[in-house]
C-alpha atoms as one frame of an Amber mdcrd trajectory, in Angstrom:
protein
  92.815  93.865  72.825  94.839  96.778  73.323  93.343  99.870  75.231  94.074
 103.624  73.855  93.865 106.546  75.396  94.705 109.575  73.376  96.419 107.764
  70.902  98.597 105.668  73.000  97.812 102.383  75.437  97.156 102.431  78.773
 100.632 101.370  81.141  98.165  98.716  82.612  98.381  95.377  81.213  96.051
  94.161  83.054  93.466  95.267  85.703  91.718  92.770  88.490  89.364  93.393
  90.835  88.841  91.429  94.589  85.836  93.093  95.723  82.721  92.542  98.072
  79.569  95.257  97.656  78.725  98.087  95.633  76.553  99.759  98.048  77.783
  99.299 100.999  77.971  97.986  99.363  80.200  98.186  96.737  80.824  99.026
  94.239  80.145  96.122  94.432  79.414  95.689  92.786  77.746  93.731  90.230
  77.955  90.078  89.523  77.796  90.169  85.372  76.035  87.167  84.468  76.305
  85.130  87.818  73.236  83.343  88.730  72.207  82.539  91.867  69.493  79.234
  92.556  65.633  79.335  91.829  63.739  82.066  92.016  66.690  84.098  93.829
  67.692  83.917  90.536  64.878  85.604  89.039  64.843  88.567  91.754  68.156
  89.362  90.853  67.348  89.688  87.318  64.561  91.458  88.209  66.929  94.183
  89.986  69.982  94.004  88.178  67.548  95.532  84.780  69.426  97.516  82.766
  66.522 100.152  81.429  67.029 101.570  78.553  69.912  99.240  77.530  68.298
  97.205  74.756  66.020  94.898  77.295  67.432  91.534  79.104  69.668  91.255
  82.152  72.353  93.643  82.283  74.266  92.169  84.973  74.091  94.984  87.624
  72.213  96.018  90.318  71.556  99.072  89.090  69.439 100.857  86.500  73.069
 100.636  83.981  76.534 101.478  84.044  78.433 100.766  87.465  81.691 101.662
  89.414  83.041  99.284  87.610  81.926 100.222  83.958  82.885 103.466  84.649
  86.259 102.418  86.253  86.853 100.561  83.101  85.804 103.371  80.342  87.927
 105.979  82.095  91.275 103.651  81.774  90.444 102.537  78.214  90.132  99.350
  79.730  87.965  96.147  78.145  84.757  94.497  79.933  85.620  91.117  80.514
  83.394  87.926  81.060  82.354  86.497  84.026  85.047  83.665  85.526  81.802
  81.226  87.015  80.534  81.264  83.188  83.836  80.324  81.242  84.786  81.746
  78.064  88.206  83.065  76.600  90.153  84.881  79.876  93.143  86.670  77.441
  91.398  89.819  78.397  90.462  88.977  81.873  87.958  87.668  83.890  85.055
  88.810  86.221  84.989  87.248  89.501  81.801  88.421  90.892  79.560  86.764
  93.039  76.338  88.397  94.633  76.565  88.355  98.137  79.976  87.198  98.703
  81.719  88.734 101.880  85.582  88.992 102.913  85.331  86.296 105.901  84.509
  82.892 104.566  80.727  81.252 106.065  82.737  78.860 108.207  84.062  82.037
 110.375  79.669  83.404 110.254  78.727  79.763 111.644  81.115  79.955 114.669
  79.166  83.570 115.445  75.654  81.933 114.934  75.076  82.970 112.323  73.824
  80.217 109.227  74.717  81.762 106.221  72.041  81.742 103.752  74.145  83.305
 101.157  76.914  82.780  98.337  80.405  80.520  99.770  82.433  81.976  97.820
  84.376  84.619  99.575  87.410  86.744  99.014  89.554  83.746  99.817  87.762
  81.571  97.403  87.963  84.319  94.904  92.107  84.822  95.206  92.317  80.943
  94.765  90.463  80.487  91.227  92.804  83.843  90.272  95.830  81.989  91.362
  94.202  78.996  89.139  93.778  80.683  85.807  97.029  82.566  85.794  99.084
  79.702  84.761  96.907  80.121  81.661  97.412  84.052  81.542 100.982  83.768
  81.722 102.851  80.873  81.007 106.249  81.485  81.112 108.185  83.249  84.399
 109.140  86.271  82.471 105.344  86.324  80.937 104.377  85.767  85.291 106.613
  88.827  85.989 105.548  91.265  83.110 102.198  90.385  83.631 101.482  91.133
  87.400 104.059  94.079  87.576 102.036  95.810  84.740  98.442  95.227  86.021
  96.578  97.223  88.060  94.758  95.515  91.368  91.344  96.634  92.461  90.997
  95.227  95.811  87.564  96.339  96.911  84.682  97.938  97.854  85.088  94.719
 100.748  83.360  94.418 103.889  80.001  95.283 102.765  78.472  91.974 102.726
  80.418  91.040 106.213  78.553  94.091 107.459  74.900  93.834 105.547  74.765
  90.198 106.011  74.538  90.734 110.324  73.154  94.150 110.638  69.814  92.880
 108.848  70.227  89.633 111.317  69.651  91.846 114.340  73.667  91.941 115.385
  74.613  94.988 117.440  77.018  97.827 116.916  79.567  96.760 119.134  79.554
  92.890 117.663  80.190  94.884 113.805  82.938  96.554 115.487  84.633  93.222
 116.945  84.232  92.462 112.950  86.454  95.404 111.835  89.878  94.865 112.346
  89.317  90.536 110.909  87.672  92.019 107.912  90.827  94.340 107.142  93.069
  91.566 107.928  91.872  89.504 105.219  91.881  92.400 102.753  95.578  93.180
 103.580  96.244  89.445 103.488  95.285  89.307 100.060  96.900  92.445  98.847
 100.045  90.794 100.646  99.371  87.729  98.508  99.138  89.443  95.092 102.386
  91.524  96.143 104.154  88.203  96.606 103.060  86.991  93.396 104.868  90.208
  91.863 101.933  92.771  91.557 102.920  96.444  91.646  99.565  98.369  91.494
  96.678  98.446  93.310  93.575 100.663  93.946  91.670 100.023  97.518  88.517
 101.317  97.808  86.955 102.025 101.287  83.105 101.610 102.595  80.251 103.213
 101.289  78.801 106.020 104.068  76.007 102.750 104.539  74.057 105.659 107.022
  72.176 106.832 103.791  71.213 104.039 102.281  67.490 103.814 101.693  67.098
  99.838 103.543  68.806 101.475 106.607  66.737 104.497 107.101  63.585 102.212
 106.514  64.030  99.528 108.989  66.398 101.653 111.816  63.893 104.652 111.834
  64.439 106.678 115.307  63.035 110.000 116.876  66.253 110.484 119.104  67.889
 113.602 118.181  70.813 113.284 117.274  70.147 110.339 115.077  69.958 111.677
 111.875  72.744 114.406 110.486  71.133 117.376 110.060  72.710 118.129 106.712
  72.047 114.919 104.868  69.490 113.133 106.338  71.984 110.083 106.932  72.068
 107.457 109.842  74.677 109.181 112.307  75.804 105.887 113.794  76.140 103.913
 111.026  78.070 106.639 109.276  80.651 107.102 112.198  80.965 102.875 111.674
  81.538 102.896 108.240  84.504 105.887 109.160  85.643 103.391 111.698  86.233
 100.723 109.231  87.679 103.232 106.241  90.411 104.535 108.966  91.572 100.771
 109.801  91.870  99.872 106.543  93.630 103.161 105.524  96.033 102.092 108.492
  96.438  99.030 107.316  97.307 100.245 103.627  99.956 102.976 105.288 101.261
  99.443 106.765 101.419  98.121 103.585 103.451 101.006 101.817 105.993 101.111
 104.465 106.717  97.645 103.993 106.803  97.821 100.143 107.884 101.144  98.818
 108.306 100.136  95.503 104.545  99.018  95.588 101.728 101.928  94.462  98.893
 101.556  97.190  95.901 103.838  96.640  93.126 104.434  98.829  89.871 105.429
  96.819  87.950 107.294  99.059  84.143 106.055  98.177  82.729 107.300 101.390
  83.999 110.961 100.939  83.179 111.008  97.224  79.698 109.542  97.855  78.623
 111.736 101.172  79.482 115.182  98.695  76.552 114.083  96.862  74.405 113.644
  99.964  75.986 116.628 101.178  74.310 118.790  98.417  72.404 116.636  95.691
  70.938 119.186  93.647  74.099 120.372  92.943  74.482 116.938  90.990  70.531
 116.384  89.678  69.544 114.567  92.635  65.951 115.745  93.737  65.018 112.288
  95.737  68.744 111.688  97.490  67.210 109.085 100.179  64.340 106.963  98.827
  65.187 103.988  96.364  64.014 103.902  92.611  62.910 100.407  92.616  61.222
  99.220  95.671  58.033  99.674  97.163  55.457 101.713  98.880  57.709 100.813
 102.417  59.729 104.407 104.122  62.081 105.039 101.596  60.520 103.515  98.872
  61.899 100.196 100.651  61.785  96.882 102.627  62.773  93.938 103.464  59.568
  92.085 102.585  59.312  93.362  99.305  62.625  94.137  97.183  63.183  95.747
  94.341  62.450  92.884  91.640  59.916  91.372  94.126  56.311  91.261  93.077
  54.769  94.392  94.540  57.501  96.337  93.570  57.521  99.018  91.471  60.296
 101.332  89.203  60.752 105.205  89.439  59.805 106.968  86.318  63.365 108.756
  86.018  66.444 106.766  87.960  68.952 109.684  87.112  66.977 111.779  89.900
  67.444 109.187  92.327  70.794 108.090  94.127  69.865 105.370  94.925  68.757
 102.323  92.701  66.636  99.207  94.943  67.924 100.347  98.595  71.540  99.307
  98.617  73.093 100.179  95.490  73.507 103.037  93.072  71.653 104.324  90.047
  73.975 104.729  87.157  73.980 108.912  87.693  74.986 108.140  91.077  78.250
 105.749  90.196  79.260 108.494  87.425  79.182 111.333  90.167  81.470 109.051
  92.745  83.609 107.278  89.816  84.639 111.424  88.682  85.625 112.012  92.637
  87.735 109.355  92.798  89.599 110.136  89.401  89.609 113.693  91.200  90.300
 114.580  94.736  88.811 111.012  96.641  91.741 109.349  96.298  95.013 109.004
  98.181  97.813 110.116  96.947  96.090 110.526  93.836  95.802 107.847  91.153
  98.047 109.516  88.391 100.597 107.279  91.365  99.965 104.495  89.288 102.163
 105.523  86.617 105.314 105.455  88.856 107.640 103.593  87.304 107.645 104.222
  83.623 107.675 106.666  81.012 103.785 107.967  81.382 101.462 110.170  81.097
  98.509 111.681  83.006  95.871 112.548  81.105  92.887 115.299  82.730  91.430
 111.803  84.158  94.564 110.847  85.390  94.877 107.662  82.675  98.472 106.381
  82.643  99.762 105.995  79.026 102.824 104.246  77.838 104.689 104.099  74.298
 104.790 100.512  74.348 101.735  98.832  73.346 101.163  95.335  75.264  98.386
  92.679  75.713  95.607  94.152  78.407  93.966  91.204  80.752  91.372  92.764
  82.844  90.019  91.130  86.332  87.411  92.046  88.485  85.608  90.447  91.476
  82.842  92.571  92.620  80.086  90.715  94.584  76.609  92.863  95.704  74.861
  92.303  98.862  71.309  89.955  98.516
């Protein structure tokens, strides 16, 4: 499949995602098609609904269209299968797993912590890429072509890491301690795709996790001070998820220095997401910090009864809400953030992912090339359980 925009193909050959939430999470992401065991299985159905979208399990955890989707439809980029189900991979492959996290469970053990979630983390994820591009790209020149033409979408990752303790009772300054591993592993595998000849990547930061609906249900305080006065958010939490962003923007500047003829772009989620906290009218929001799907709980949300859960219920009109069971967007919401990001949340901008050829920008910044070629597509977005 070749992907046109305006009449020409997208400079892309190929677009791949590492990723670990959608909501703080994520963008996350979604896990298309992944199952998880027993009735966890039937919960995530439950939540991932797609309403409105012709019935059955959409894949998402949202009420449609995701980051990704939208990613995707504004490069003229394919939707791919999911790796875990097989299937034919000459357009890509979907590595998504729900709950999967940047630091393996053997590294959550040695904190305490029994991990009753998915194995397979960002590590896991890189390997089974490494495995199926033999059967991408065959040849050394196909190897070469292939990864200097694709673009990399290493993120939203950390979420999980985060999500998985908080909700275990760990404190702020243990999540800190987390930080700086958690953006070692993320550089480590953009290092590893860089070695392997890739050119292109976008690297998406933390979602501001302060305003998410679970949060402000089960963290409630009466200190002032807690809450910003502007958007209702989780101060603390906020200033946490800034803490990780500026490490890992650190980490990227790293990065560039060391391979200037590599485009590294930081996708600035957090910023892109707090404008629409920051005045969510202006964008159609009238319930900005109460789920869609969830209960009768603060915030239209708890632990004890998720969206998908029985006792749950479903909000009569999702595009009003941000947010879609507690942790991750309604579809409105991803379309707001994906236009920031093609706009001003990004750094340097992503028309920087046409360096290197004869392109051009389109108004959404789509690269386009004369020469039509092949387009794989890969994404591995996990969401937080």
């Amino acid at each position: 499949a070749v992907p046109y925009v305006n009449g020409q193909t997208s400079s892309s050959s190929s677009w791949y995602k590492f990723s670990g939430d959608e909501s703080g999470v994520l963008f996350l992401r979604a896990a298309h098609g992944i199952r998880g065991p027993g009735g966890a299985a039937r919960r995530l159905r439950a939540r991932r609904r797609r309403r409105g979208g012709g019935g059955g399990d959409a894949g998402r955890y949202s009420d449609g269209r995701n980051l990704l989707d939208f990613f995707a439809e504004a490069f003229r980029l394919p939707f791919v299968p999911p790796y875990l189900g097989g299937g034919d991979f000459l357009n890509g492959a979907n590595f998504a797993v729900g709950g999967a996290t940047a630091l393996n469970n053997s590294f959550f053990r040695e904190l305490g912590v029994e991990p009753t979630w998915t194995p397979h983390s960002l590590d896991e994820q890189m390997q089974w890429f490494k495995k199926l591009l033999p059967s991408i790209a065959s040849t050394k020149s196909e190897h070469s072509d292939m990864m200097s033409k694709s673009l990399f979408l290493v993120g939203e990752v950390g979420g999980n890491d985060y999500n998985h303790l908080m909700v275990r009772g760990k404190s702020l300054d243990e999540l800190r301690k987390l930080v700086p591993q958690v953006v070692g592993v993320i550089s480590l595998a953009i290092t590893e795709l860089i070695n392997l000849g890739a050119k292109k990547f976008v690297v998406p930061g933390n979602f501001p996790i302060g305003c998410v609906p679970l949060y402000l249900s089960i963290l409630p305080s009466e200190e002032k001070g807690y809450y910003n006065e502007e958007t209702g958010c989780i101060e603390w939490l906020n200033e946490f998820t800034e803490y990780h962003n500026r490490l890992l923007q650190e980490e990227l500047e790293k990065l560039r220095n060391l391979h200037p003829d590599v485009s590294v772009i930081y996708a600035d989620y957090y910023g892109a997401t707090l404008n629409i906290y920051r005045a969510p009218l202006q964008f159609g929001f009238t319930v900005p910090l109460n789920s869609c799907c969830g209960s009768d709980a603060p915030h239209n949300c708890s632990l004890s009864v998720m969206c998908g859960n029985p006792g749950s219920f479903v909000c009569p009109d999702p595009s009003k809400y941000i947010s879609w069971d507690g942790l991750h967007f309604t579809e409105a919401t991803y379309k707001v953030i994906i236009q920031g990001v093609l706009g001003s949340y990004a750094v340097p901008p992503l028309s920087e992912i046409c360096r290197g050829g004869e392109y051009k920008v389109s108004q959404l910044h789509q690269c386009t090339d004369s020469n039509p070629t092949n387009t794989v597509t890969y994404d591995a977005m996990s969401s937080f359980i």
